[in-house]
XYZ file of C-alpha atoms in Angstrom:
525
model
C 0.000 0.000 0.000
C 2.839 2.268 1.075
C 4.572 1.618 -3.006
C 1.231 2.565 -4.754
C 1.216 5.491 -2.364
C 4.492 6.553 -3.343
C 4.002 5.868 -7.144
C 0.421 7.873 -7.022
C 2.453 10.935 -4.926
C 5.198 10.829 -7.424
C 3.113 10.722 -11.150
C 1.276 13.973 -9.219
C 4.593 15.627 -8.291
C 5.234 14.938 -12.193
C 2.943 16.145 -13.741
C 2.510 19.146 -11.642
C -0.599 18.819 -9.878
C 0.223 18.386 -6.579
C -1.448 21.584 -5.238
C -4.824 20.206 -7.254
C -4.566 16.426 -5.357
C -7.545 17.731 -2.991
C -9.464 19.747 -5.643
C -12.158 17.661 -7.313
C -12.249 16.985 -11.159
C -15.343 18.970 -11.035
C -18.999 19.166 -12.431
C -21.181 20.817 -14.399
C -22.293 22.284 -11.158
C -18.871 22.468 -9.262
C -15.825 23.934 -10.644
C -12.927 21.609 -10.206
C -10.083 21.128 -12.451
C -8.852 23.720 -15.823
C -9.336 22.012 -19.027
C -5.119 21.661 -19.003
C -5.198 19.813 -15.188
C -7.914 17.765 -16.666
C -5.662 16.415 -19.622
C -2.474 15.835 -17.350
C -4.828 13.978 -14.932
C -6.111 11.854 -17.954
C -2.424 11.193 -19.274
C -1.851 10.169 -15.002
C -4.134 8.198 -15.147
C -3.166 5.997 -18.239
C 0.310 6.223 -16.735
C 0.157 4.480 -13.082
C -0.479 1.198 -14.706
C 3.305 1.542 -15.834
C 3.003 0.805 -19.543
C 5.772 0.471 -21.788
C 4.028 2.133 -24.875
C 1.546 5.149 -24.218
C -0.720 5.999 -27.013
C -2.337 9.341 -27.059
C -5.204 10.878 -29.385
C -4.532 14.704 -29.684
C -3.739 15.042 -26.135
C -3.989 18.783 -26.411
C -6.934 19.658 -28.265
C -8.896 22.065 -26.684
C -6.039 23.700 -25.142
C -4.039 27.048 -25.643
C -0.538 27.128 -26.705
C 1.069 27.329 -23.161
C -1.308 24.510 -21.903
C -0.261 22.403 -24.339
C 3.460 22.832 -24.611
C 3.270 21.900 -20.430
C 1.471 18.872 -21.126
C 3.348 17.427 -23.434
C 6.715 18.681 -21.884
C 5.301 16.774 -18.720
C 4.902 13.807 -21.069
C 8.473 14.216 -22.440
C 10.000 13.800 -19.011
C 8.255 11.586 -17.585
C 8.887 9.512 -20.992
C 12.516 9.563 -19.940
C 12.123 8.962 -16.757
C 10.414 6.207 -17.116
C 11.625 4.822 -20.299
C 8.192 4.651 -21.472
C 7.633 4.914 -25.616
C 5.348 7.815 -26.387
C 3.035 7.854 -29.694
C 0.518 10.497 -29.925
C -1.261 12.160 -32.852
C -0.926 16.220 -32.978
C -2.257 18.738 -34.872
C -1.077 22.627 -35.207
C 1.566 22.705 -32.443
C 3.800 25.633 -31.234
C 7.165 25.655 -32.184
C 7.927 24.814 -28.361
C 5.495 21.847 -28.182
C 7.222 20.803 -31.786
C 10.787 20.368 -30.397
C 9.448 18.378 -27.537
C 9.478 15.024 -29.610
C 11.935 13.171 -30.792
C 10.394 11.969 -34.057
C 7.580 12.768 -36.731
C 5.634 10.774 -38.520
C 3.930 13.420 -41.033
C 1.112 12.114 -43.080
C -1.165 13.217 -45.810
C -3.957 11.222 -46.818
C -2.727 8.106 -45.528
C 0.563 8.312 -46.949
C 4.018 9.004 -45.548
C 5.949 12.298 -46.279
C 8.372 11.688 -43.571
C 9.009 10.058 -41.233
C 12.499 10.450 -38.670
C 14.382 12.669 -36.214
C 12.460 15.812 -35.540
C 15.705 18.328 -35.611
C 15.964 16.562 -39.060
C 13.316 17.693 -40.357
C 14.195 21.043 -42.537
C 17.568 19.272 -43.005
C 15.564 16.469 -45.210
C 13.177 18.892 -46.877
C 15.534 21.185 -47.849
C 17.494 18.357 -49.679
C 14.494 17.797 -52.036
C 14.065 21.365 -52.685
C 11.576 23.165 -50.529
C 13.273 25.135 -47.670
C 11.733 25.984 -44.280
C 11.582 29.724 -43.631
C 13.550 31.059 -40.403
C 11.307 32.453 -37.644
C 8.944 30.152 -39.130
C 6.955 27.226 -37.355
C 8.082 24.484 -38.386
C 4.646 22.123 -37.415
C 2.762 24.771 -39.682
C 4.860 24.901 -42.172
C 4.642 21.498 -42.918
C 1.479 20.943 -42.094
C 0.464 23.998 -45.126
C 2.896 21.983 -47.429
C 1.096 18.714 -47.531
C -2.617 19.918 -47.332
C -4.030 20.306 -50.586
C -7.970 20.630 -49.165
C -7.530 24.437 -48.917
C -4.979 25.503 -51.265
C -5.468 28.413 -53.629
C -4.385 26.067 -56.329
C -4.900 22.628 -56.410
C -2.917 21.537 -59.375
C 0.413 22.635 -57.730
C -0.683 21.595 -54.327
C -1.333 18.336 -55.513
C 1.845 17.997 -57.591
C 3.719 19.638 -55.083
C 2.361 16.996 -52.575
C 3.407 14.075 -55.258
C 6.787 15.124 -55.445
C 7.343 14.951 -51.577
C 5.697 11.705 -51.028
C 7.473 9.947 -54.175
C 10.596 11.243 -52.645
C 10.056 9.710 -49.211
C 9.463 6.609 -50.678
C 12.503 6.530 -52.670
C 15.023 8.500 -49.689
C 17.893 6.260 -48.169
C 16.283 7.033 -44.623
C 12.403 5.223 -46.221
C 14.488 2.324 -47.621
C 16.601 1.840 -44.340
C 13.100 2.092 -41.952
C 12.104 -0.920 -44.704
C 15.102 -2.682 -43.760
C 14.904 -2.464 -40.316
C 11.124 -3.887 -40.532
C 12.127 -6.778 -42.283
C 15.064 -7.669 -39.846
C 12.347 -7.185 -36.924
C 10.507 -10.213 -39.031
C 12.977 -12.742 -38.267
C 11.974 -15.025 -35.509
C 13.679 -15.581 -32.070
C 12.737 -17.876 -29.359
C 12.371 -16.090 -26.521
C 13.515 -17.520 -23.457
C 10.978 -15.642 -20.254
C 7.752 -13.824 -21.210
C 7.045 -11.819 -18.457
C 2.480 -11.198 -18.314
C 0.908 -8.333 -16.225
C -2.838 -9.395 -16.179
C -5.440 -6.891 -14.870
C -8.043 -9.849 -14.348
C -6.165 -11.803 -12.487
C -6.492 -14.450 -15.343
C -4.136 -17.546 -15.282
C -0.924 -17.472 -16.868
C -1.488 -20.370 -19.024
C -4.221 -18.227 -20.809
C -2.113 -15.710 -22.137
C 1.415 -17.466 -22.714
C 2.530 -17.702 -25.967
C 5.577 -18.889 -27.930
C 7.390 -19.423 -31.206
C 6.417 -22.051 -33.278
C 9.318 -23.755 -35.085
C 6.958 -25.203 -37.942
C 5.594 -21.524 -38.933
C 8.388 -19.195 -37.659
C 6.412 -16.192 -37.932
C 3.534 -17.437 -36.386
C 2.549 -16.918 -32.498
C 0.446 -19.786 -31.073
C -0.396 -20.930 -26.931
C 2.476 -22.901 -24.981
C 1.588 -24.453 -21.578
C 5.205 -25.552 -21.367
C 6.616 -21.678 -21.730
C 8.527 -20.527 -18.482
C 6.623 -17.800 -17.487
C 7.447 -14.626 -14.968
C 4.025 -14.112 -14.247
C 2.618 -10.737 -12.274
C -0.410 -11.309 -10.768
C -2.747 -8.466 -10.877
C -5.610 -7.001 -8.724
C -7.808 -9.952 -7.607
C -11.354 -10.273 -8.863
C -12.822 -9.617 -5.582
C -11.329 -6.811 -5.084
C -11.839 -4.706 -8.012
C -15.461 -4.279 -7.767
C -14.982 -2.894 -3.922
C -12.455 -0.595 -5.233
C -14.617 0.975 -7.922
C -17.167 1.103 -5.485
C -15.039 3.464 -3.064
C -14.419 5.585 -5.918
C -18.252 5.401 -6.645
C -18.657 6.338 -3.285
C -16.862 9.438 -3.586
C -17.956 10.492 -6.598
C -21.613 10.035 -4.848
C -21.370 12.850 -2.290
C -18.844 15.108 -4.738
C -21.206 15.248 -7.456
C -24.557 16.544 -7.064
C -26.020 14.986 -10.459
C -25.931 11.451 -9.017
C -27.932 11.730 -6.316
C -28.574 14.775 -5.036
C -30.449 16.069 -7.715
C -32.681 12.999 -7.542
C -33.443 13.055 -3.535
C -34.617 16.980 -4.142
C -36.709 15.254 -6.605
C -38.299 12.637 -4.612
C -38.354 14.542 -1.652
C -40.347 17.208 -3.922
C -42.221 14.742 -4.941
C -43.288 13.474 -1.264
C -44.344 16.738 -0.243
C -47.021 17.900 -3.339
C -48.440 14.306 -2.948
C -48.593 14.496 0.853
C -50.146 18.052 0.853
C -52.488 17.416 -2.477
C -53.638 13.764 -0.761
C -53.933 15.597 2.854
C -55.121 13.683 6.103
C -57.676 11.304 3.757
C -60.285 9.924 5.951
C -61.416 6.475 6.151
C -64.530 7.022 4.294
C -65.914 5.534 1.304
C -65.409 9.091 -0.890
C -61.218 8.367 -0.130
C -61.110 5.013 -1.769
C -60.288 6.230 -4.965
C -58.039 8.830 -4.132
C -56.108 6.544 -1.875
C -55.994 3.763 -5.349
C -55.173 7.024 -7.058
C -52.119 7.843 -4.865
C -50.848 4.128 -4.832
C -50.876 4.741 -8.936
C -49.026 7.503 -8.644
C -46.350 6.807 -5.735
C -45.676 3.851 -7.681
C -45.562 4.685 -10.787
C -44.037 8.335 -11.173
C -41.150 7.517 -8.659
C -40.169 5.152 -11.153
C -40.581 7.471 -14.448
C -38.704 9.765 -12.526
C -35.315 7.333 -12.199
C -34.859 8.794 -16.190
C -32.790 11.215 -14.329
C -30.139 8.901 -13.649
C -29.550 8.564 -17.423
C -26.514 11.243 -17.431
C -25.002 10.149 -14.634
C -24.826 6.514 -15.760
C -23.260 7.366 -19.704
C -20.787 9.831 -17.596
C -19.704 6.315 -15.622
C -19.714 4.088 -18.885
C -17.480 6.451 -20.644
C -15.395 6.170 -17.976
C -15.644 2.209 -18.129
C -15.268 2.163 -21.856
C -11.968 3.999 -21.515
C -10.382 2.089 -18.765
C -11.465 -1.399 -20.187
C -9.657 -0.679 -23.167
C -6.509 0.116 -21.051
C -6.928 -3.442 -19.523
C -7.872 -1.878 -16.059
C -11.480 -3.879 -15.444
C -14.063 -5.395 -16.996
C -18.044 -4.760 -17.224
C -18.946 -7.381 -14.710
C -16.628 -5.083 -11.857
C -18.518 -2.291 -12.733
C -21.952 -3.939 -12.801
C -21.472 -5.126 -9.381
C -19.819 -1.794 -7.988
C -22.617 0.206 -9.768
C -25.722 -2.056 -7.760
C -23.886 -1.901 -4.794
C -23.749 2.107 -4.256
C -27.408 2.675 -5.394
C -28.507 0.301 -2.941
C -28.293 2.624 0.023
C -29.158 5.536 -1.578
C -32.648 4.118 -3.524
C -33.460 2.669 -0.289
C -32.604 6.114 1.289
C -34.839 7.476 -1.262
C -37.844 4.771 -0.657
C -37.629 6.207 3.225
C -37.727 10.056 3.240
C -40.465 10.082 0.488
C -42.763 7.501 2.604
C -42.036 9.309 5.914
C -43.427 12.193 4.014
C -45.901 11.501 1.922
C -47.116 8.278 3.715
C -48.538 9.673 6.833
C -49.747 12.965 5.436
C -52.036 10.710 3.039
C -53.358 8.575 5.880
C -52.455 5.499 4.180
C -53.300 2.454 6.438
C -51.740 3.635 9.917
C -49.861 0.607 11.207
C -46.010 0.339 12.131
C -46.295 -2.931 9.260
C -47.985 -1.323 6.699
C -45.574 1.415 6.435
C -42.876 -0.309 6.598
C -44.602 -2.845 3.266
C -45.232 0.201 1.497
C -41.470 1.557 1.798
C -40.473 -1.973 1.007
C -42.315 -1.755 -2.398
C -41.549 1.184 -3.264
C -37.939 0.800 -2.351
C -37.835 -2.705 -5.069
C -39.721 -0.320 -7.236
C -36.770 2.067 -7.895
C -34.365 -0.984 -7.506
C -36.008 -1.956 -10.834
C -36.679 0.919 -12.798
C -33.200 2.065 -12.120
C -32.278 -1.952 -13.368
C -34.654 -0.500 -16.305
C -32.599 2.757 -16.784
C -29.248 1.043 -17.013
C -30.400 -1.977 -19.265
C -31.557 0.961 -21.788
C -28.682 3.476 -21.894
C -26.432 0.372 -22.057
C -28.119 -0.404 -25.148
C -28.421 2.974 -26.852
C -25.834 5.356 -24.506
C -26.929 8.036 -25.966
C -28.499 10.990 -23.505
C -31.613 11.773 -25.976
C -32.186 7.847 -27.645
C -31.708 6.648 -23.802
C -34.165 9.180 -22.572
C -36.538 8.696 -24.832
C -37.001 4.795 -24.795
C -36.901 4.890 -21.114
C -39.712 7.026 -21.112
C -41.359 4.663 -23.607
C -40.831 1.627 -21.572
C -41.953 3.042 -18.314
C -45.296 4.274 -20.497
C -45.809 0.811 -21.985
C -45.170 -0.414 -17.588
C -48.281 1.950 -16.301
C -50.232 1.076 -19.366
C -50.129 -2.725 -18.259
C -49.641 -2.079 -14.326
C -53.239 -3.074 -14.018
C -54.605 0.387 -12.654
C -55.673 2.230 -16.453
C -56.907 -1.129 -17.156
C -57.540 -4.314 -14.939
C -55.796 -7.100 -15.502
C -59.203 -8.976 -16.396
C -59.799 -6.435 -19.045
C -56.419 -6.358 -20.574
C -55.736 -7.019 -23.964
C -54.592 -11.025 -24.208
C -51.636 -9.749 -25.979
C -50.424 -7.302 -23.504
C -51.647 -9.421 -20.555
C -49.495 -12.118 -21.153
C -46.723 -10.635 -23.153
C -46.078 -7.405 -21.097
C -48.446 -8.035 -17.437
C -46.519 -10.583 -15.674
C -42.868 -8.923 -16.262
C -44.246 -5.607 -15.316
C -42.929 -4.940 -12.176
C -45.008 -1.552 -11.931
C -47.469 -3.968 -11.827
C -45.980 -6.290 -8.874
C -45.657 -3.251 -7.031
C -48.784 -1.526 -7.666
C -50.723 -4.945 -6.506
C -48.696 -5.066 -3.174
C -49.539 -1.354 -2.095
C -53.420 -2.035 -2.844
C -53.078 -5.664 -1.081
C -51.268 -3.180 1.569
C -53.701 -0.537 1.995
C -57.210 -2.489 1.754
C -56.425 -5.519 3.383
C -58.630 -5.584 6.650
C -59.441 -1.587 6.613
C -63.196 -0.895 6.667
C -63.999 2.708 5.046
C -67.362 4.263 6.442
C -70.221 4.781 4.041
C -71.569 7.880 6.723
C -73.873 7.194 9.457
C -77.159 5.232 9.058
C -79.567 5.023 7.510
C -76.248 4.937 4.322
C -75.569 4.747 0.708
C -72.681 2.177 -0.048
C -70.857 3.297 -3.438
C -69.427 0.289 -3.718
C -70.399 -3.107 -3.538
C -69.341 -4.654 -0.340
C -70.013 -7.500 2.395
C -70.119 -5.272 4.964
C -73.189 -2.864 3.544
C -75.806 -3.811 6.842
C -72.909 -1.948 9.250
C -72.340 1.258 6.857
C -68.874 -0.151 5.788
C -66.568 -0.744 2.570
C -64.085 -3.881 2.871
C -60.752 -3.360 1.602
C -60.586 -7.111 0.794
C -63.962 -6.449 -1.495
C -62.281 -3.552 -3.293
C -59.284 -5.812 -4.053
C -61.226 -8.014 -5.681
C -62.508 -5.653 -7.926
C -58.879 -5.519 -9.217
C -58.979 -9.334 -9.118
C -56.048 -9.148 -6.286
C -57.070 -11.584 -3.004
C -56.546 -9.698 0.163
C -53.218 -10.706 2.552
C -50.773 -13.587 1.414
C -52.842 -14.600 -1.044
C -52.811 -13.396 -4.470
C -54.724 -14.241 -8.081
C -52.587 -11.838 -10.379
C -48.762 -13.934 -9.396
C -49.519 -17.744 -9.742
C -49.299 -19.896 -7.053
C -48.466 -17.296 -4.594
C -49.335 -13.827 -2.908
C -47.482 -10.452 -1.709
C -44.075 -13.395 -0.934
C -44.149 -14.273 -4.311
C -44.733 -10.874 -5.648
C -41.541 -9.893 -3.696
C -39.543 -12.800 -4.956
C -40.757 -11.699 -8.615
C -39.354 -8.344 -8.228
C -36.130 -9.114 -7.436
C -35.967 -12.025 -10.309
C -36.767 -8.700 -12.316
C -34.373 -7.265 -11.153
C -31.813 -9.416 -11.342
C -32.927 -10.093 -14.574
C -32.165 -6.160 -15.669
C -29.247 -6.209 -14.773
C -27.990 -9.626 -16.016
C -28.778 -8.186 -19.354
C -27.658 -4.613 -18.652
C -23.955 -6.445 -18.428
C -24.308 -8.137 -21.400
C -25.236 -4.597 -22.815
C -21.873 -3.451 -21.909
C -20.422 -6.467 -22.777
C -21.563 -5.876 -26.596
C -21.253 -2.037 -26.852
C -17.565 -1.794 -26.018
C -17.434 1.764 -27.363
């Protein structure tokens, strides 16, 4: 622990952020990092796995001339340093970024114009005619040389363009590079491969060794000697991402913060709209009403997490491909840290909005109706994930959530019974609804064994009910007007009642996110 310390201390000391290694990265709510401390914090982290080639894609695009000459100058040394090889594509540097590498590759349309030591360069191009001007820089220069797309005239641009590239092609230093590749062909038998495996996966898996029969062929050898370096365990990678989930959760007000304002929003216009309901007969709609909406809008209403969840894949999508983790990690770490904050959620929204409604006033009641509620944002979130794995796009992931919590409340069995609902949707959609598991356990909840008063005798009943001769509507009789049984026992989930309805929900659940993973599995970028 004390080495990675040190190594983490010392690539911040590098690269010169050592007075930002307690300032956040930041948000679009909180300021954090400049756009340059962002980039050398992007290059840090690709570097503390220690590679031995580092790969870069316009590492200072977006950045002014002095941001970019320090982060590739930070680059430079800590190339040297570390003996690390550097290749990174660049377009329009300053002079000063220019003479930070060693060598240029300079290409137009695919094709080589040079291709060697960068102090070289106006040496070689002056050779074949076309001299560099002094106080000139050099990058643009060369850069106006070889683009034809915007040149006053093409003709010459392109011939001009010809010329250079036929001369590459034909120039002592092309035909020595040409060599060289062709004496990097022949085959040697390597004696140790040493493997650095981020999964943990065996050795065995990933040896390989010349093959005497095709010599420039690479196949698996279980008798290679091996100097293999165990990575980061499987159990423990999840847990770490989760820590840095974790942090990110209280840092960054999108996640969740955002979304409790939301809920807790929420809780208070339903608690003051459905105020102190009596236990009359005139509150038995409003009451199936509220259960509708509790149910149903806190789940349309997980759609927020959408940006919060393609800001984590991107992050996953980069640091798979750097051989960091995997999607099943990140699956696990991702369930784990909403499971205290949904069910944080599922509690300050029923404290509110439960007791000002005068839902049924037990201890157990309340505490079924925050269990429902809380495996009701358990799933839609399941829901949210499954879809912006599939499409992570903020609009297209939006949208079909939206769609598929619509299609959920269309079948949830409160717009339209579940005795009235079309075969196709009943048995296609109903029974994997779990709107619809949820939305029968908070009537079964509610009604089952509460009388509601039809006014004092002589009274008018609205509804039909067993206990008519002493002025009351049964909850269990207005349950089975939604074809629901009252208690533990249940017609809508087969051979079972609000236990099996439970056990449903979290198949669903499971079931989300089981295909969520192979989402991510399939969409690697």
């Amino acid at each position: 622990m004390a080495e990675r310390k040190d190594r983490i201390d010392d690539l911040i000391a590098s690269l010169g952020l050592q007075h930002q290694a307690d300032t956040i990265i930041g948000t679009p709510i909180k300021k954090g990092l400049t756009g340059g401390q962002k980039r050398r914090l992007g290059i840090a982290s690709a570097l503390i796995t220690c590679p031995k080639i580092l790969f870069l894609d316009e590492p200072t695009s977006g950045l002014n001339a002095h941001c970019s000459y320090q982060v590739i100058s930070y680059i430079q040394k800590i190339a040297k340093a570390r003996n690390i090889m550097v290749i990174a594509s660049i377009h329009q540097p300053s002079t000063l970024t220019f003479q930070c590498f060693d060598k240029l590759l300079l290409l137009s349309g695919g094709t080589t114009c040079y291709f060697g030591e960068v102090d070289k360069v106006g040496l070689y191009f002056g050779e074949i005619g076309i001299s560099m001007p002094k106080h000139f820089n050099p990058a643009e220069f060369l850069l106006d040389i070889v683009n034809v797309d915007f040149a006053d005239d093409l003709h010459s641009a392109a011939k001009r363009l010809n010329r250079i590239q036929s001369c590459w092609s034909k120039s002592p230093e092309s035909l020595a590079i040409a060599q060289d590749s062709m004496d990097v062909k022949q085959p040697v038998n390597p004696k140790v491969l040493q493997i650095h495996s981020p999964f943990g996966r065996s050795a065995e898996s990933l040896a390989v060794a010349w093959n005497p029969a095709d010599p420039y062929k690479w196949a698996p050898q279980e008798l290679f000697e091996l100097d293999f370096q165990p990575g980061p365990s499987a159990f423990s990678i999840p847990f770490t991402l989760l820590h840095r989930n974790f942090i990110k959760s209280y840092r960054d007000l999108i996640t969740y913060g955002i979304r409790l304002a939301m809920y807790t929003g929420l809780a208070i216009m339903m608690g003051t709209v459905w105020l102190r309901l009596p236990a009359a007969q005139e509150s038995i709609q409003p009451f199936i009403n509220g259960i509708f909406f509790a149910s149903a809008f806190m789940s349309f209403m997980a759609i927020a997490y959408v940006p919060a969840f393609l800001e984590d894949r991107a992050t996953l999508v980069k640091e798979r491909a750097n051989g960091l983790y995997g999607p099943a990690s990140f699956m696990i770490a991702n369930f784990l840290i909403g499971v205290p904050y949904l069910f944080l959620f599922s509690l300050i929204f029923s404290a509110i909005a439960y007791w000002l409604s005068n839902f049924h006033p037990t201890p157990l009641a309340f505490l079924n109706f925050t269990l429902y509620l809380y495996l009701d944002l358990l799933a839609a979130e399941s829901l949210t994930i499954l879809v912006a794995a599939l499409f992570p796009t903020p609009l297209s992931a939006a949208a079909l959530t939206a769609f598929a919590n619509g299609l959920w409340m269309s079948v949830a069995g409160f717009l339209v019974t579940t005795d009235l609902l079309n075969v196709f949707y009943k048995y296609v959609f109903s029974y994997i609804d779990y709107q619809a598991y949820v939305f029968q356990g908070m009537m079964q909840n509610e009604f089952t064994g509460r009388d509601y008063s039809c006014g004092p005798p002589p009274c008018t009943c609205m509804y039909v009910t067993s206990l008519v001769d002493q002025c009351l509507v049964s909850g269990d009789d207005i349950l089975n007007g939604f074809g629901f049984k009252a208690g533990a026992q249940s017609s809508f989930v087969p051979h079972g009642g609000m236990g099996t309805g439970i056990g449903v929900l979290l198949a669903i659940i499971a079931g989300y996110r089981v295909l969520g993973l192979v989402a991510l599995w399939w969409r690697r970028t």
